[in-house]
PDB file of C-alpha atoms in Angstrom:
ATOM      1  CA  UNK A 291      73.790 102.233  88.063  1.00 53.00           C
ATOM      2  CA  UNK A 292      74.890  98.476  88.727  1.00 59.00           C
ATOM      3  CA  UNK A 293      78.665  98.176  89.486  1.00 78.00           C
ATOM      4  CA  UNK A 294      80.462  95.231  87.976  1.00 86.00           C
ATOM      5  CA  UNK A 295      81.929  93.022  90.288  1.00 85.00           C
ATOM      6  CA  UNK A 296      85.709  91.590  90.019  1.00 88.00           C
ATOM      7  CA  UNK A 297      86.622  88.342  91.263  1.00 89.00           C
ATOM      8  CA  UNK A 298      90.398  88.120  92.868  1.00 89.00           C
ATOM      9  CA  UNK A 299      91.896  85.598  94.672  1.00 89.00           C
ATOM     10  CA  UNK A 300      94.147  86.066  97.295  1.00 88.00           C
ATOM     11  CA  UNK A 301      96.484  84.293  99.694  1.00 90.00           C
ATOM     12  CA  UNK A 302      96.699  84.873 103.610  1.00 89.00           C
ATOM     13  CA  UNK A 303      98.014  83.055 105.972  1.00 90.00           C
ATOM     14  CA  UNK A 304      95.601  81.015 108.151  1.00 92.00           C
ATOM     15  CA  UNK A 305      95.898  83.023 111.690  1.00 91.00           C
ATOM     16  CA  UNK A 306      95.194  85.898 109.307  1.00 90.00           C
ATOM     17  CA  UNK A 307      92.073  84.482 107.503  1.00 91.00           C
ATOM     18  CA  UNK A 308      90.960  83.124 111.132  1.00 93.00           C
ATOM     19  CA  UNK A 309      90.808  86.614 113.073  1.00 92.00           C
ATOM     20  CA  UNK A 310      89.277  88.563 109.906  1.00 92.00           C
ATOM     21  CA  UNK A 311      86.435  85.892 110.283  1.00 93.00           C
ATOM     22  CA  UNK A 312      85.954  86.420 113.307  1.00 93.00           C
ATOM     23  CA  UNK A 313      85.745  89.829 112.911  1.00 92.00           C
ATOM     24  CA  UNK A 314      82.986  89.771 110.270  1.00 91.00           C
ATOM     25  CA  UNK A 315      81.308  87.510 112.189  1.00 92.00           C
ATOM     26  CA  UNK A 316      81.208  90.390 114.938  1.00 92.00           C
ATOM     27  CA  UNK A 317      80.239  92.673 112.864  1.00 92.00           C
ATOM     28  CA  UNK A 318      77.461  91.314 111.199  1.00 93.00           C
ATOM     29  CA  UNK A 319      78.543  91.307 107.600  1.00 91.00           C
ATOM     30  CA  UNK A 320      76.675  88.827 105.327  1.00 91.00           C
ATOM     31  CA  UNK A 321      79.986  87.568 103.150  1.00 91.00           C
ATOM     32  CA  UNK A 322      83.627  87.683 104.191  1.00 91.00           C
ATOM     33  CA  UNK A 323      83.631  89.432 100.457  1.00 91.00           C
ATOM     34  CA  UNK A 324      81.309  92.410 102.109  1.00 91.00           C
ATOM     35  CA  UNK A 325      84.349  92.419 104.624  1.00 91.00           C
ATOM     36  CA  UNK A 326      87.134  92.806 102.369  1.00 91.00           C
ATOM     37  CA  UNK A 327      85.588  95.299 100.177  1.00 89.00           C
ATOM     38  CA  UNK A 328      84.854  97.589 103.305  1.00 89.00           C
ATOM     39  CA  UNK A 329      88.585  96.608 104.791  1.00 88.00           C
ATOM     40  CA  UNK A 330      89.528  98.137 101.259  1.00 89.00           C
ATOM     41  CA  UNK A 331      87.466 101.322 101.312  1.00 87.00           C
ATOM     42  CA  UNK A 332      89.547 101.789 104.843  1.00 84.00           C
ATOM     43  CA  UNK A 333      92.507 101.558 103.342  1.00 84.00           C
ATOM     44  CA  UNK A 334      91.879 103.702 100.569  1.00 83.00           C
ATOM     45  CA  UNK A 335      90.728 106.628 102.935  1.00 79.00           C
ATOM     46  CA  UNK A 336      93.617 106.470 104.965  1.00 76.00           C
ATOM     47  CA  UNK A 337      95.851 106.704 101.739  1.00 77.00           C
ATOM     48  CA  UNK A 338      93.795 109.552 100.444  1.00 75.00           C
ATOM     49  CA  UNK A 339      94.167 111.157 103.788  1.00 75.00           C
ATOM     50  CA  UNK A 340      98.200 110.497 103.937  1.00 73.00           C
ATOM     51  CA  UNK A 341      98.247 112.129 100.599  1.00 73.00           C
ATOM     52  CA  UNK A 342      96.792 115.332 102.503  1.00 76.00           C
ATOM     53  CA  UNK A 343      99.981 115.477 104.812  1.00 83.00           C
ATOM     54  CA  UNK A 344     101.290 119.421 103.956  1.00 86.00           C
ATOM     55  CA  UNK A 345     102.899 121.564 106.197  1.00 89.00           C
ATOM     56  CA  UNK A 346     104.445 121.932 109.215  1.00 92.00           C
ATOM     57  CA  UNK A 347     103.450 118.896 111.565  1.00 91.00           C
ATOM     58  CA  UNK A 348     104.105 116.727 114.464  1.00 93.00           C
ATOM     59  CA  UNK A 349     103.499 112.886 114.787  1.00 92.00           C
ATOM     60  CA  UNK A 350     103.986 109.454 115.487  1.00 96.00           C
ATOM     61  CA  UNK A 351     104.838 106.130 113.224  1.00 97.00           C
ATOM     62  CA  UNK A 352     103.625 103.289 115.066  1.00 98.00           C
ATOM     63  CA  UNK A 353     105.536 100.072 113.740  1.00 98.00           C
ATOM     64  CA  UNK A 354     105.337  96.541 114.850  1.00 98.00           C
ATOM     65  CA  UNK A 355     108.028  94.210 112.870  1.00 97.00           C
ATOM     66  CA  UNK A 356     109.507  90.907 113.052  1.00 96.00           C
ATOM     67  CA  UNK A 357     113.204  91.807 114.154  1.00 94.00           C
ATOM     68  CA  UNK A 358     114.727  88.295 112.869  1.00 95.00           C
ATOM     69  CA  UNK A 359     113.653  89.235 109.394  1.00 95.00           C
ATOM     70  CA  UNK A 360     117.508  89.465 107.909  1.00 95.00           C
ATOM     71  CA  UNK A 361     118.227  93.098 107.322  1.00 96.00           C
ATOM     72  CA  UNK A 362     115.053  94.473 108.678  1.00 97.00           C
ATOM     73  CA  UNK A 363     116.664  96.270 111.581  1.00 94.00           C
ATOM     74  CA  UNK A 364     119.706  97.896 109.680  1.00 96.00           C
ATOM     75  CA  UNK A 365     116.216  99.069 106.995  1.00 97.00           C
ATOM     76  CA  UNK A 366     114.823 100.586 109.586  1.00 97.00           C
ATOM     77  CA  UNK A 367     117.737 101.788 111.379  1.00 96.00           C
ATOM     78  CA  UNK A 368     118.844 103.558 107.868  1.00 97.00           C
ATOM     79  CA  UNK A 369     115.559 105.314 107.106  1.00 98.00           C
ATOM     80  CA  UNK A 370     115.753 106.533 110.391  1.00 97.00           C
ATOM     81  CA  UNK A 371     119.085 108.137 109.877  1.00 97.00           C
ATOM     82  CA  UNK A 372     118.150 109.344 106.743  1.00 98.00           C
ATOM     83  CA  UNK A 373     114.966 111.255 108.438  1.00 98.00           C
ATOM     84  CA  UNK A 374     116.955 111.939 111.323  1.00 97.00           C
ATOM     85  CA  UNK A 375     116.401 115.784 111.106  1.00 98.00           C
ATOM     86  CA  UNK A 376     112.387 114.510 111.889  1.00 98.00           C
ATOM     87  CA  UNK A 377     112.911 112.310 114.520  1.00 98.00           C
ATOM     88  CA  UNK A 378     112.587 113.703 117.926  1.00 97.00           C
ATOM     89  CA  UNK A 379     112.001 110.818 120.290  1.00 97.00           C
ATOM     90  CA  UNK A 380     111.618 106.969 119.759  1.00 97.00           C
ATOM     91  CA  UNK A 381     110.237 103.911 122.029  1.00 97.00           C
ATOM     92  CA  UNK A 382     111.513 100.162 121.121  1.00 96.00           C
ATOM     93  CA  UNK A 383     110.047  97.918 123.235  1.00 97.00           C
ATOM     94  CA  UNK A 384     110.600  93.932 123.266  1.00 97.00           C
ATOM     95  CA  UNK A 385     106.994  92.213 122.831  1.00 97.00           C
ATOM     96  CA  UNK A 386     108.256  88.509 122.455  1.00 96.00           C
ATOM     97  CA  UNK A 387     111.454  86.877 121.083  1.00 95.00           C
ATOM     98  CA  UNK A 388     110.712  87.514 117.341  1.00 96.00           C
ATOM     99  CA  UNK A 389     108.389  90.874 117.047  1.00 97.00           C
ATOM    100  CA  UNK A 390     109.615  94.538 118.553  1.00 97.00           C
ATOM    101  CA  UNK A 391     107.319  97.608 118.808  1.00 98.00           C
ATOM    102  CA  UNK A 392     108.635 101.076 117.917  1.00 97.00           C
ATOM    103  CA  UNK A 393     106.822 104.534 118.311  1.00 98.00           C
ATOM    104  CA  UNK A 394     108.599 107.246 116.645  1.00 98.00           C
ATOM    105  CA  UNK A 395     108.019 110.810 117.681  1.00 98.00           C
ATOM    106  CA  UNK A 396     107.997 113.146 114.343  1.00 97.00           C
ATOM    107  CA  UNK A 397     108.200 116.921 113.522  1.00 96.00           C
ATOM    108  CA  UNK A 398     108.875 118.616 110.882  1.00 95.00           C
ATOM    109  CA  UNK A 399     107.276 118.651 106.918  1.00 94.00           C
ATOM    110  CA  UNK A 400     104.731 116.526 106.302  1.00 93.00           C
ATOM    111  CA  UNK A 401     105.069 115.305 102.850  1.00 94.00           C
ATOM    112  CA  UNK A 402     108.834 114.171 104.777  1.00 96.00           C
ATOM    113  CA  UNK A 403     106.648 112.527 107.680  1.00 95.00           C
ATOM    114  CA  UNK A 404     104.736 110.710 104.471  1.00 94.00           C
ATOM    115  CA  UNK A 405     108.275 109.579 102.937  1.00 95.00           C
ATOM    116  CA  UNK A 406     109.020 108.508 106.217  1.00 97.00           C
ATOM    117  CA  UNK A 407     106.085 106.381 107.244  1.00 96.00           C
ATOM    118  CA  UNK A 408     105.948 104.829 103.492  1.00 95.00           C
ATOM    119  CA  UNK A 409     109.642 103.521 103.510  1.00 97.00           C
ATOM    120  CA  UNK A 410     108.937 101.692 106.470  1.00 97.00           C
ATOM    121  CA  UNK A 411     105.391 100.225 105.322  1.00 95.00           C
ATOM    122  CA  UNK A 412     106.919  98.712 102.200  1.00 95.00           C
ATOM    123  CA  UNK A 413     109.636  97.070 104.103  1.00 96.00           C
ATOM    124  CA  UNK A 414     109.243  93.341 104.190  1.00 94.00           C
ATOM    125  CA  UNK A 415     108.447  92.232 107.616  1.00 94.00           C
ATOM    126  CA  UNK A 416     106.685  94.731 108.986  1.00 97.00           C
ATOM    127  CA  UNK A 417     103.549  93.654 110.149  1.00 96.00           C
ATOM    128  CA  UNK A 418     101.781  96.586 111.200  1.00 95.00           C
ATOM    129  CA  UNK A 419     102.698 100.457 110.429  1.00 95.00           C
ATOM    130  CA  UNK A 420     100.241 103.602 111.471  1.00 94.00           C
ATOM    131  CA  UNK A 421     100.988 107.132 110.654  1.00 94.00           C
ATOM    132  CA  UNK A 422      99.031 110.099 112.892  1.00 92.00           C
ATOM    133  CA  UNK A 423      99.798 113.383 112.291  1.00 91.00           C
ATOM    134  CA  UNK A 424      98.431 117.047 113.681  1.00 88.00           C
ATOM    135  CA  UNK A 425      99.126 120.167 111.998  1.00 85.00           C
ATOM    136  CA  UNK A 426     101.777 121.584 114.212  1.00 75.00           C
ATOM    137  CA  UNK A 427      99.639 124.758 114.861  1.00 70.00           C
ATOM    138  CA  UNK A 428      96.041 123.100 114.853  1.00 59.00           C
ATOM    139  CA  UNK A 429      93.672 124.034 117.686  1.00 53.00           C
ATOM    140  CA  UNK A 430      93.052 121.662 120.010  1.00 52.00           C
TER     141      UNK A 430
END
């Protein structure tokens, strides 16, 4: 059975476009469209898996964001403090004058980890955001 193809179009900034070629390239993919359709099969995994997240667990959120985005910080300050009862350790460290990294140490319900982790993807300005979770009584 053939699969109809959709055309989109889609704006990126140039750095962006840039490194995904080159990463393509590397890769051998025939078509930057080959790319993109596999970069969205990715993505729709990992949501599928974050909509497994049930139960007791512990984890990180991995953020990188662009702190002179107005009103980022005080977001991400507030989600915190709303999950504060999940929150058991966090790193902020400095990576250049515009862009912070934060690792936030999680446990407690997962489907509250999710919450947590989504807030702070759909804020504006954050540039990267990565969720990794264990059930708390896994064997490892």
């Amino acid at each position: 059975m053939e699969t109809e193809l959709m055309r989109i179009g889609v704006s990126l900034p140039d750095t962006l476009l840039s490194k995904f070629d080159e990463i393509i390239e590397k890769r051998g993919y025939s078509s930057r469209s080959e790319g993109i359709r596999d970069a969205i099969r990715s993505y729709i995994s990992y949501y599928e898996w974050m909509g497994d997240i049930k139960g007791h667990r512990v984890g990180t959120v991995a953020v990188i964001y662009d702190h002179t985005k107005r009103g980022l910080s005080n977001a991400l300050a507030d989600i915190q403090h709303h999950y504060s009862h999940l929150i058991k350790s966090s790193v902020h460290i400095h990576l250049d004058h515009d862009n912070c990294f934060e690792v936030i140490v999680l446990d407690g319900d997962g489907e509250e980890i999710k919450e947590l982790a989504e807030a702070i993807m759909a804020l504006k300005g954050v540039k990267f955001s990565k969720l990794t979770t264990v059930a708390s009584n896994e064997k490892i």
